[in-house]
XYZ file of N, CA, C and O in Angstrom:
772
model
N -7.599 17.235 4.878
C -6.867 16.946 6.093
C -5.508 16.353 5.705
O -5.403 15.575 4.761
N -4.482 16.704 6.426
C -3.143 16.158 6.200
C -2.914 15.052 7.226
O -2.962 15.299 8.432
N -2.669 13.828 6.738
C -2.612 12.645 7.591
C -1.229 12.010 7.513
O -0.689 11.792 6.428
N -0.666 11.701 8.683
C 0.594 10.975 8.775
C 0.299 9.554 9.226
O -0.311 9.341 10.274
N 0.717 8.575 8.418
C 0.609 7.173 8.814
C 1.964 6.741 9.356
O 2.978 6.864 8.672
N 1.971 6.259 10.592
C 3.198 5.752 11.210
C 3.085 4.233 11.225
O 2.196 3.670 11.856
N 3.983 3.598 10.512
C 3.924 2.165 10.252
C 4.999 1.438 11.036
O 6.151 1.891 11.085
N 4.626 0.306 11.649
C 5.590 -0.501 12.395
C 5.420 -1.968 12.033
O 4.663 -2.695 12.670
N 6.081 -2.379 10.977
C 6.154 -3.791 10.621
C 7.424 -4.010 9.825
O 7.720 -3.232 8.918
N 8.200 -5.047 10.152
C 9.482 -5.240 9.481
C 9.392 -5.729 8.032
O 10.361 -5.627 7.291
N 8.227 -6.250 7.614
C 8.106 -6.788 6.248
C 7.102 -5.979 5.436
O 5.965 -5.788 5.868
N 7.529 -5.577 4.237
C 6.602 -4.809 3.401
C 5.634 -5.698 2.613
O 4.779 -5.206 1.896
N 5.740 -7.016 2.753
C 4.752 -7.915 2.149
C 3.766 -8.439 3.192
O 3.079 -9.426 2.979
N 3.667 -7.766 4.327
C 2.798 -8.196 5.425
C 1.364 -7.697 5.222
O 1.107 -6.786 4.424
N 0.454 -8.272 5.976
C -0.936 -7.816 5.969
C -1.028 -6.381 6.493
O -1.838 -5.591 6.006
N -0.194 -6.027 7.464
C -0.191 -4.657 7.991
C 0.067 -3.669 6.853
O -0.613 -2.659 6.726
N 1.047 -3.969 6.007
C 1.335 -3.111 4.852
C 0.147 -3.045 3.901
O -0.216 -1.971 3.406
N -0.461 -4.191 3.619
C -1.613 -4.224 2.707
C -2.762 -3.397 3.256
O -3.412 -2.648 2.517
N -3.026 -3.529 4.546
C -4.085 -2.743 5.182
C -3.738 -1.257 5.126
O -4.576 -0.427 4.792
N -2.500 -0.925 5.429
C -2.045 0.475 5.363
C -2.219 1.021 3.943
O -2.722 2.128 3.751
N -1.834 0.236 2.943
C -1.939 0.696 1.549
C -3.382 0.953 1.137
O -3.689 1.954 0.485
N -4.290 0.052 1.521
C -5.710 0.237 1.177
C -6.313 1.404 1.936
O -7.103 2.181 1.398
N -5.953 1.532 3.202
C -6.419 2.666 4.003
C -5.951 3.971 3.366
O -6.717 4.924 3.229
N -4.695 3.997 2.945
C -4.125 5.187 2.299
C -4.863 5.513 0.998
O -5.134 6.678 0.717
N -5.187 4.489 0.208
C -5.971 4.715 -1.020
C -7.305 5.365 -0.688
O -7.749 6.282 -1.366
N -7.967 4.856 0.351
C -9.242 5.437 0.769
C -9.095 6.890 1.184
O -9.921 7.741 0.831
N -8.042 7.180 1.944
C -7.784 8.569 2.341
C -7.616 9.465 1.122
O -8.218 10.538 1.028
N -6.770 9.032 0.203
C -6.491 9.840 -0.994
C -7.737 10.007 -1.860
O -7.983 11.090 -2.391
N -8.522 8.931 -1.978
C -9.759 9.011 -2.778
C -10.777 9.959 -2.168
O -11.652 10.472 -2.867
N -10.680 10.212 -0.873
C -11.595 11.162 -0.240
C -10.971 12.549 -0.094
O -11.527 13.423 0.567
N -9.801 12.750 -0.730
C -9.221 14.084 -0.818
C -8.196 14.458 0.229
O -7.768 15.614 0.298
N -7.767 13.504 1.040
C -6.773 13.807 2.067
C -5.357 13.734 1.498
O -5.086 12.975 0.575
N -4.466 14.500 2.091
C -3.046 14.418 1.775
C -2.422 13.440 2.766
O -2.677 13.528 3.967
N -1.607 12.503 2.273
C -1.093 11.430 3.121
C 0.425 11.312 3.004
O 0.979 11.351 1.909
N 1.076 11.151 4.144
C 2.499 10.832 4.220
C 2.653 9.607 5.106
O 1.889 9.433 6.059
N 3.640 8.762 4.794
C 3.886 7.573 5.601
C 5.283 7.627 6.195
O 6.246 7.960 5.501
N 5.374 7.295 7.466
C 6.642 7.166 8.166
C 6.777 5.698 8.557
O 6.024 5.202 9.394
N 7.712 4.999 7.930
C 7.960 3.595 8.223
C 9.101 3.528 9.237
O 10.260 3.796 8.902
N 8.783 3.201 10.469
C 9.769 3.225 11.545
C 10.929 2.263 11.308
O 12.073 2.563 11.662
N 10.646 1.112 10.701
C 11.727 0.170 10.416
C 12.626 0.683 9.296
O 13.851 0.592 9.387
N 12.031 1.223 8.256
C 12.834 1.684 7.115
C 13.727 2.868 7.456
O 14.801 3.006 6.894
N 13.287 3.736 8.365
C 14.154 4.865 8.733
C 15.140 4.473 9.835
O 16.008 5.258 10.187
N 15.006 3.255 10.367
C 15.903 2.800 11.425
C 15.702 3.553 12.723
O 16.670 3.839 13.433
N 14.448 3.866 13.045
C 14.167 4.616 14.262
C 14.684 3.860 15.489
O 14.426 2.672 15.655
N 15.407 4.562 16.345
C 15.926 3.984 17.584
C 14.861 4.118 18.667
O 14.569 5.224 19.110
N 14.275 2.993 19.116
C 13.192 3.076 20.093
C 13.647 3.242 21.545
O 12.811 3.406 22.427
N 14.937 3.232 21.788
C 15.433 3.264 23.169
C 15.491 4.701 23.683
O 16.156 5.558 23.111
N 14.787 4.951 24.767
C 14.816 6.257 25.421
C 16.102 6.352 26.236
O 16.273 5.668 27.230
N 17.000 7.204 25.761
C 18.291 7.382 26.434
C 18.275 8.689 27.222
O 17.357 9.493 27.108
N 19.315 8.910 27.992
C 19.388 10.053 28.896
C 19.129 11.395 28.236
O 18.467 12.262 28.812
N 19.637 11.602 27.010
C 19.467 12.912 26.365
C 18.015 13.200 25.980
O 17.669 14.355 25.730
N 17.164 12.177 25.943
C 15.745 12.399 25.650
C 14.851 12.238 26.877
O 13.626 12.266 26.767
N 15.445 12.095 28.031
C 14.661 12.100 29.263
C 14.276 13.536 29.597
O 15.064 14.459 29.384
N 13.074 13.754 30.104
C 12.709 15.115 30.513
C 13.628 15.631 31.608
O 14.071 14.881 32.474
N 13.919 16.900 31.535
C 14.697 17.584 32.576
C 13.680 18.373 33.396
O 13.281 19.463 33.018
N 13.228 17.790 34.484
C 12.111 18.332 35.247
C 12.372 19.733 35.781
O 11.448 20.522 35.933
N 13.608 20.071 36.041
C 13.918 21.395 36.578
C 14.090 22.455 35.486
O 14.191 23.636 35.779
N 14.101 22.036 34.224
C 14.279 22.970 33.102
C 12.920 23.502 32.641
O 11.953 22.753 32.532
N 12.868 24.789 32.364
C 11.618 25.380 31.890
C 11.296 24.949 30.461
O 10.145 24.739 30.104
N 12.330 24.821 29.632
C 12.160 24.393 28.242
C 12.941 23.101 28.028
O 14.106 23.011 28.408
N 12.281 22.138 27.411
C 12.918 20.849 27.168
C 13.677 20.865 25.839
O 13.181 21.382 24.838
N 14.868 20.297 25.850
C 15.667 20.146 24.635
C 15.968 18.663 24.479
O 16.567 18.051 25.368
N 15.509 18.110 23.346
C 15.709 16.692 23.070
C 16.675 16.541 21.896
O 17.119 17.524 21.310
N 16.957 15.310 21.521
C 17.861 15.061 20.404
C 17.252 15.566 19.102
O 16.037 15.754 18.987
N 18.105 15.754 18.107
C 17.652 16.226 16.792
C 16.624 15.267 16.189
O 15.643 15.697 15.596
N 16.841 13.958 16.362
C 15.905 12.963 15.827
C 14.505 13.157 16.417
O 13.505 13.129 15.706
N 14.438 13.391 17.722
C 13.146 13.571 18.391
C 12.496 14.884 17.959
O 11.306 14.917 17.642
N 13.248 15.968 17.923
C 12.677 17.244 17.483
C 12.160 17.170 16.044
O 11.115 17.742 15.731
N 12.866 16.447 15.193
C 12.424 16.264 13.801
C 11.072 15.560 13.762
O 10.183 15.941 12.997
N 10.905 14.531 14.590
C 9.634 13.799 14.614
C 8.510 14.638 15.226
O 7.361 14.563 14.790
N 8.827 15.448 16.222
C 7.824 16.357 16.781
C 7.346 17.335 15.715
O 6.139 17.581 15.583
N 8.269 17.866 14.945
C 7.902 18.780 13.854
C 7.066 18.066 12.806
O 6.090 18.614 12.290
N 7.447 16.829 12.477
C 6.695 16.050 11.484
C 5.239 15.881 11.936
O 4.310 16.053 11.157
N 5.036 15.537 13.196
C 3.672 15.372 13.713
C 2.903 16.689 13.600
O 1.754 16.717 13.148
N 3.509 17.794 13.983
C 2.817 19.086 13.960
C 2.560 19.618 12.559
O 1.838 20.595 12.399
N 3.102 18.976 11.538
C 2.792 19.328 10.153
C 1.537 18.612 9.665
O 1.135 18.791 8.520
N 0.932 17.798 10.508
C -0.238 16.992 10.136
C -1.406 17.272 11.075
O -1.211 17.668 12.216
N -2.608 17.001 10.575
C -3.829 17.156 11.375
C -4.172 15.880 12.131
O -4.849 15.918 13.155
N -3.737 14.752 11.579
C -4.073 13.453 12.161
C -2.901 12.503 12.003
O -2.124 12.609 11.058
N -2.818 11.562 12.947
C -1.821 10.493 12.873
C -2.542 9.158 12.930
O -3.457 8.967 13.737
N -2.118 8.256 12.048
C -2.647 6.901 12.015
C -1.492 5.960 12.307
O -0.457 6.015 11.639
N -1.644 5.124 13.315
C -0.637 4.123 13.635
C -1.090 2.789 13.046
O -2.199 2.338 13.324
N -0.241 2.149 12.246
C -0.541 0.852 11.634
C 0.497 -0.147 12.122
O 1.702 0.056 11.922
N 0.034 -1.250 12.741
C 0.959 -2.158 13.402
C 0.287 -3.486 13.736
O -0.936 -3.573 13.791
N 1.089 -4.524 13.977
C 0.532 -5.771 14.505
C 0.403 -5.655 16.027
O 1.235 -5.017 16.672
N -0.621 -6.235 16.568
C -0.809 -6.231 18.022
C 0.064 -7.327 18.625
O -0.065 -8.499 18.275
N 1.009 -6.928 19.480
C 1.878 -7.875 20.174
C 1.531 -7.827 21.658
O 1.648 -6.772 22.279
N 1.110 -8.936 22.225
C 0.794 -9.012 23.647
C -0.150 -7.877 24.073
O 0.079 -7.194 25.055
N -1.152 -7.643 23.257
C -2.181 -6.623 23.509
C -1.625 -5.205 23.511
O -2.192 -4.304 24.121
N -0.535 -4.990 22.824
C 0.066 -3.668 22.752
C 0.735 -3.489 21.389
O 0.553 -4.292 20.489
N 1.520 -2.437 21.271
C 2.200 -2.135 20.020
C 3.595 -2.750 20.024
O 4.131 -3.075 21.081
N 4.219 -2.885 18.848
C 5.599 -3.374 18.796
C 6.548 -2.416 19.523
O 6.271 -1.217 19.644
N 7.675 -2.939 19.970
C 8.643 -2.151 20.745
C 9.091 -0.899 20.006
O 9.248 0.163 20.621
N 9.275 -0.981 18.689
C 9.743 0.182 17.942
C 8.720 1.320 17.999
O 9.082 2.494 18.088
N 7.431 0.978 17.999
C 6.392 1.998 18.077
C 6.248 2.525 19.505
O 6.064 3.721 19.716
N 6.354 1.645 20.481
C 6.313 2.086 21.877
C 7.464 3.050 22.148
O 7.298 4.068 22.812
N 8.640 2.732 21.593
C 9.784 3.621 21.740
C 9.558 4.961 21.057
O 10.005 6.000 21.548
N 8.852 4.942 19.930
C 8.509 6.191 19.244
C 7.627 7.051 20.150
O 7.866 8.246 20.318
N 6.617 6.434 20.748
C 5.738 7.162 21.679
C 6.556 7.668 22.869
O 6.453 8.840 23.258
N 7.379 6.812 23.459
C 8.178 7.199 24.624
C 9.075 8.395 24.320
O 9.177 9.322 25.125
N 9.740 8.365 23.174
C 10.716 9.403 22.863
C 10.081 10.659 22.278
O 10.480 11.772 22.614
N 9.114 10.501 21.381
C 8.576 11.652 20.643
C 7.394 12.293 21.367
O 7.303 13.517 21.451
N 6.486 11.519 21.917
C 5.347 12.088 22.642
C 5.818 12.400 24.064
O 5.269 11.919 25.033
N 6.808 13.204 24.148
C 7.549 13.453 25.376
C 6.993 14.668 26.118
O 6.105 15.381 25.633
N 7.574 14.906 27.277
C 7.164 15.988 28.166
C 7.271 17.350 27.474
O 8.251 17.652 26.820
N 6.248 18.145 27.617
C 6.046 19.482 27.046
C 5.672 19.451 25.572
O 5.258 20.456 25.034
N 5.793 18.304 24.923
C 5.305 18.192 23.550
C 3.913 17.573 23.555
O 2.953 18.185 23.115
N 3.790 16.365 24.078
C 2.503 15.665 24.061
C 1.825 15.608 25.421
O 0.636 15.350 25.509
N 2.565 15.810 26.467
C 1.970 15.827 27.811
C 2.810 16.734 28.702
O 3.995 16.912 28.485
N 2.155 17.331 29.684
C 2.880 18.216 30.603
C 2.165 18.334 31.941
O 2.180 19.373 32.568
N 1.522 17.252 32.348
C 0.854 17.222 33.648
C -0.034 18.442 33.867
O 0.061 19.136 34.866
N -0.894 18.693 32.889
C -1.856 19.783 33.014
C -1.381 21.126 32.486
O -2.163 22.065 32.400
N -0.128 21.240 32.118
C 0.416 22.487 31.565
C 0.259 22.466 30.040
O 0.016 21.426 29.451
N 0.420 23.610 29.384
C 0.300 23.655 27.917
C 1.333 22.754 27.225
O 2.448 22.590 27.715
N 0.923 22.194 26.104
C 1.806 21.357 25.297
C 1.941 21.968 23.905
O 1.166 22.849 23.531
N 2.909 21.491 23.139
C 3.128 22.032 21.793
C 2.617 21.120 20.686
O 2.604 21.511 19.527
N 2.191 19.895 21.000
C 1.632 19.008 19.984
C 0.274 19.539 19.549
O -0.561 19.869 20.382
N 0.054 19.610 18.240
C -1.169 20.199 17.696
C -2.091 19.167 17.055
O -2.868 19.497 16.182
N -2.006 17.956 17.480
C -2.725 16.852 16.864
C -4.209 16.853 17.226
O -4.565 16.983 18.386
N -5.063 16.701 16.202
C -6.512 16.672 16.413
C -7.085 15.260 16.491
O -8.100 15.031 17.126
N -6.425 14.308 15.796
C -7.042 13.000 15.625
C -5.973 11.908 15.554
O -4.948 12.091 14.906
N -6.265 10.781 16.211
C -5.387 9.613 16.162
C -6.242 8.383 15.860
O -7.324 8.206 16.427
N -5.734 7.542 14.971
C -6.398 6.283 14.626
C -5.377 5.168 14.780
O -4.276 5.243 14.241
N -5.737 4.173 15.557
C -4.852 3.038 15.839
C -5.371 1.825 15.075
O -6.425 1.296 15.412
N -4.652 1.382 14.040
C -5.056 0.217 13.240
C -4.096 -0.931 13.531
O -2.904 -0.826 13.252
N -4.632 -2.017 14.075
C -3.769 -3.133 14.443
C -4.326 -4.445 13.922
O -5.535 -4.653 13.890
N -3.414 -5.321 13.523
C -3.801 -6.674 13.136
C -3.523 -7.607 14.305
O -2.615 -7.373 15.109
N -4.327 -8.656 14.390
C -4.111 -9.677 15.417
C -4.588 -11.027 14.893
O -5.607 -11.106 14.206
N -3.837 -12.059 15.202
C -4.209 -13.398 14.772
C -5.354 -13.985 15.576
O -6.005 -14.934 15.153
N -5.648 -13.427 16.724
C -6.720 -13.944 17.587
C -8.089 -13.689 16.957
O -8.285 -12.713 16.232
N -9.017 -14.567 17.266
C -10.382 -14.385 16.790
C -11.083 -13.314 17.617
O -10.668 -13.009 18.744
N -12.143 -12.758 17.065
C -12.908 -11.741 17.800
C -13.466 -12.313 19.101
O -13.442 -11.647 20.133
N -13.947 -13.561 19.072
C -14.499 -14.152 20.297
C -13.405 -14.346 21.357
O -13.644 -14.140 22.544
N -12.209 -14.719 20.931
C -11.099 -14.866 21.866
C -10.718 -13.513 22.467
O -10.492 -13.390 23.667
N -10.669 -12.486 21.630
C -10.358 -11.134 22.114
C -11.422 -10.638 23.090
O -11.113 -10.023 24.114
N -12.685 -10.914 22.774
C -13.795 -10.494 23.626
C -13.767 -11.254 24.958
O -13.906 -10.652 26.029
N -13.580 -12.549 24.888
C -13.560 -13.388 26.100
C -12.465 -12.937 27.061
O -12.673 -12.907 28.273
N -11.350 -12.547 26.547
C -10.234 -12.118 27.389
C -10.255 -10.613 27.690
O -9.344 -10.076 28.285
N -11.287 -9.932 27.196
C -11.469 -8.483 27.411
C -10.333 -7.661 26.799
O -10.049 -6.546 27.238
N -9.707 -8.211 25.779
C -8.599 -7.522 25.118
C -9.103 -6.328 24.324
O -8.459 -5.276 24.304
N -10.266 -6.436 23.708
C -10.823 -5.318 22.931
C -11.044 -4.116 23.851
O -10.661 -2.992 23.521
N -11.631 -4.357 25.019
C -11.841 -3.267 25.978
C -10.518 -2.688 26.467
O -10.350 -1.475 26.552
N -9.588 -3.577 26.784
C -8.289 -3.137 27.282
C -7.569 -2.278 26.238
O -7.068 -1.194 26.544
N -7.494 -2.784 25.006
C -6.784 -2.072 23.939
C -7.439 -0.712 23.678
O -6.751 0.301 23.531
N -8.758 -0.670 23.645
C -9.462 0.604 23.449
C -9.138 1.595 24.554
O -8.872 2.769 24.293
N -9.145 1.132 25.788
C -8.827 2.012 26.915
C -7.369 2.466 26.863
O -7.070 3.645 27.063
N -6.477 1.535 26.591
C -5.047 1.852 26.568
C -4.723 2.917 25.515
O -4.099 3.934 25.817
N -5.148 2.698 24.275
C -4.796 3.623 23.194
C -5.611 4.919 23.227
O -5.054 5.999 23.027
N -6.904 4.807 23.492
C -7.770 5.999 23.440
C -7.688 6.878 24.686
O -7.795 8.098 24.585
N -7.526 6.261 25.847
C -7.556 7.022 27.100
C -6.154 7.226 27.661
O -5.721 8.358 27.872
N -5.453 6.128 27.900
C -4.146 6.231 28.553
C -3.149 7.007 27.701
O -2.382 7.807 28.222
N -3.179 6.818 26.375
C -2.237 7.559 25.531
C -2.889 8.817 24.946
O -2.481 9.933 25.258
N -3.884 8.653 24.076
C -4.426 9.802 23.331
C -5.047 10.864 24.236
O -4.689 12.039 24.162
N -5.986 10.469 25.086
C -6.653 11.447 25.941
C -5.668 12.112 26.904
O -5.729 13.321 27.126
N -4.751 11.336 27.441
C -3.735 11.892 28.339
C -2.923 12.984 27.640
O -2.495 13.949 28.262
N -2.741 12.819 26.328
C -1.963 13.790 25.542
C -2.845 14.858 24.899
O -2.394 15.595 24.025
N -4.094 14.941 25.314
C -4.972 15.998 24.837
C -5.616 15.740 23.492
O -6.259 16.623 22.931
N -5.486 14.539 22.949
C -6.116 14.190 21.671
C -7.483 13.588 21.992
O -7.580 12.465 22.473
N -8.521 14.353 21.748
C -9.861 13.914 22.132
C -10.509 12.994 21.100
O -11.451 12.276 21.395
N -10.024 13.019 19.873
C -10.617 12.239 18.793
C -9.695 11.061 18.487
O -8.781 11.173 17.675
N -9.932 9.946 19.165
C -9.082 8.768 19.031
C -9.947 7.528 18.869
O -10.976 7.385 19.528
N -9.510 6.647 17.969
C -10.293 5.445 17.687
C -9.347 4.281 17.412
O -8.284 4.462 16.818
N -9.754 3.075 17.823
C -8.991 1.851 17.587
C -9.779 0.953 16.648
O -10.981 0.783 16.806
N -9.064 0.377 15.681
C -9.662 -0.635 14.799
C -8.768 -1.861 14.830
O -7.600 -1.798 14.445
N -9.310 -2.977 15.330
C -8.581 -4.242 15.339
C -9.044 -5.096 14.167
O -10.230 -5.384 14.030
N -8.097 -5.482 13.328
C -8.370 -6.433 12.252
C -8.005 -7.804 12.816
O -6.833 -8.165 12.896
N -9.031 -8.539 13.268
C -8.814 -9.785 14.002
C -8.772 -10.994 13.066
O -9.133 -10.913 11.897
N -8.338 -12.117 13.612
C -8.293 -13.396 12.915
C -7.541 -13.277 11.585
O -7.984 -13.774 10.556
N -6.388 -12.638 11.628
C -5.645 -12.354 10.396
C -4.912 -13.576 9.847
O -4.350 -13.504 8.755
N -4.934 -14.676 10.553
C -4.334 -15.908 10.015
C -5.192 -16.489 8.906
O -4.731 -17.288 8.110
N -6.451 -16.089 8.840
C -7.355 -16.548 7.782
C -7.152 -15.681 6.536
O -7.529 -14.513 6.515
N -6.534 -16.251 5.494
C -6.297 -15.499 4.257
C -7.614 -15.048 3.628
O -7.703 -13.959 3.073
N -8.628 -15.882 3.748
C -9.941 -15.540 3.187
C -10.519 -14.303 3.865
O -10.978 -13.373 3.210
N -10.473 -14.275 5.189
C -10.983 -13.128 5.933
C -10.162 -11.878 5.617
O -10.704 -10.786 5.446
N -8.857 -12.043 5.518
C -7.983 -10.901 5.241
C -8.305 -10.282 3.886
O -8.446 -9.061 3.765
N -8.438 -11.108 2.852
C -8.643 -10.557 1.504
C -10.089 -10.139 1.261
O -10.343 -9.145 0.586
N -11.039 -10.879 1.821
C -12.449 -10.580 1.555
C -13.044 -9.546 2.502
O -14.012 -8.880 2.160
N -12.483 -9.411 3.699
C -13.063 -8.472 4.668
C -12.099 -7.353 5.061
O -12.424 -6.179 4.951
N -10.912 -7.704 5.545
C -10.014 -6.705 6.121
C -9.493 -5.689 5.103
O -9.486 -4.489 5.390
N -9.066 -6.153 3.943
C -8.523 -5.235 2.938
C -9.598 -4.248 2.465
O -9.371 -3.033 2.492
N -10.796 -4.716 2.078
C -11.842 -3.753 1.704
C -12.268 -2.845 2.865
O -12.565 -1.668 2.665
N -12.270 -3.385 4.078
C -12.652 -2.581 5.240
C -11.624 -1.480 5.503
O -11.978 -0.363 5.887
N -10.347 -1.782 5.289
C -9.299 -0.766 5.465
C -9.515 0.385 4.486
O -9.384 1.554 4.857
N -9.866 0.058 3.264
C -10.144 1.103 2.269
C -11.312 1.980 2.737
O -11.240 3.208 2.685
N -12.385 1.355 3.218
C -13.564 2.100 3.696
C -13.223 2.965 4.901
O -13.721 4.088 5.026
N -12.382 2.459 5.788
C -11.963 3.261 6.949
C -11.255 4.529 6.478
O -11.464 5.610 7.022
N -10.400 4.406 5.468
C -9.716 5.575 4.923
C -10.672 6.517 4.219
O -10.597 7.747 4.376
N -11.593 5.942 3.445
C -12.562 6.734 2.703
C -13.457 7.555 3.641
O -13.830 8.682 3.341
N -13.785 6.976 4.796
C -14.691 7.622 5.760
C -13.963 8.241 6.951
O -14.573 8.504 7.982
N -12.676 8.497 6.797
C -11.852 8.939 7.915
C -12.337 10.238 8.530
O -12.258 10.439 9.740
N -12.860 11.148 7.742
C -13.290 12.441 8.291
C -14.718 12.413 8.820
O -15.240 13.434 9.250
N -15.343 11.250 8.860
C -16.746 11.150 9.306
C -16.881 10.733 10.768
O -17.980 10.480 11.226
N -15.813 10.657 11.493
C -15.914 10.342 12.929
C -15.057 11.283 13.727
O -14.224 11.966 13.260
């Protein structure tokens, strides 16, 4: 399987990077081809401007070169993995802007009409400083699962979508003893779900 990891974290010494790196090792060890797109390093512009707004009266949509390039990049892969810190129970602005601009009308959604995105699988990997009990008590786990798996992935025709929250990331012990090895296992077993 050819997998694209889309990364959204401004620091390459972050836990998000470490989790992404271990996940990538697991993918490669199980025979997958992996590419990483670091949204901060490429300077991706997350702002949806007029030229990337859908033209509802046009039969064919024409977006900016940057957006078309990213649409092509996605269609060169079988799966996309998003790696990011959870901010306010959602993704960072740069990643939300990527979804807004690239998963655009006629590519990822078309209100029931055919789309051109060929994605089979999406995996959302997020870190959060909150404890699992805090996330559960506030129903954040349910909300995040519904938001990423149903509101985004299912709406865009991606039926195979999964969320993994690496919680309580302020604990260095938990991060090194549990999260890093678990990220590797998630990559190693990526084709088993």
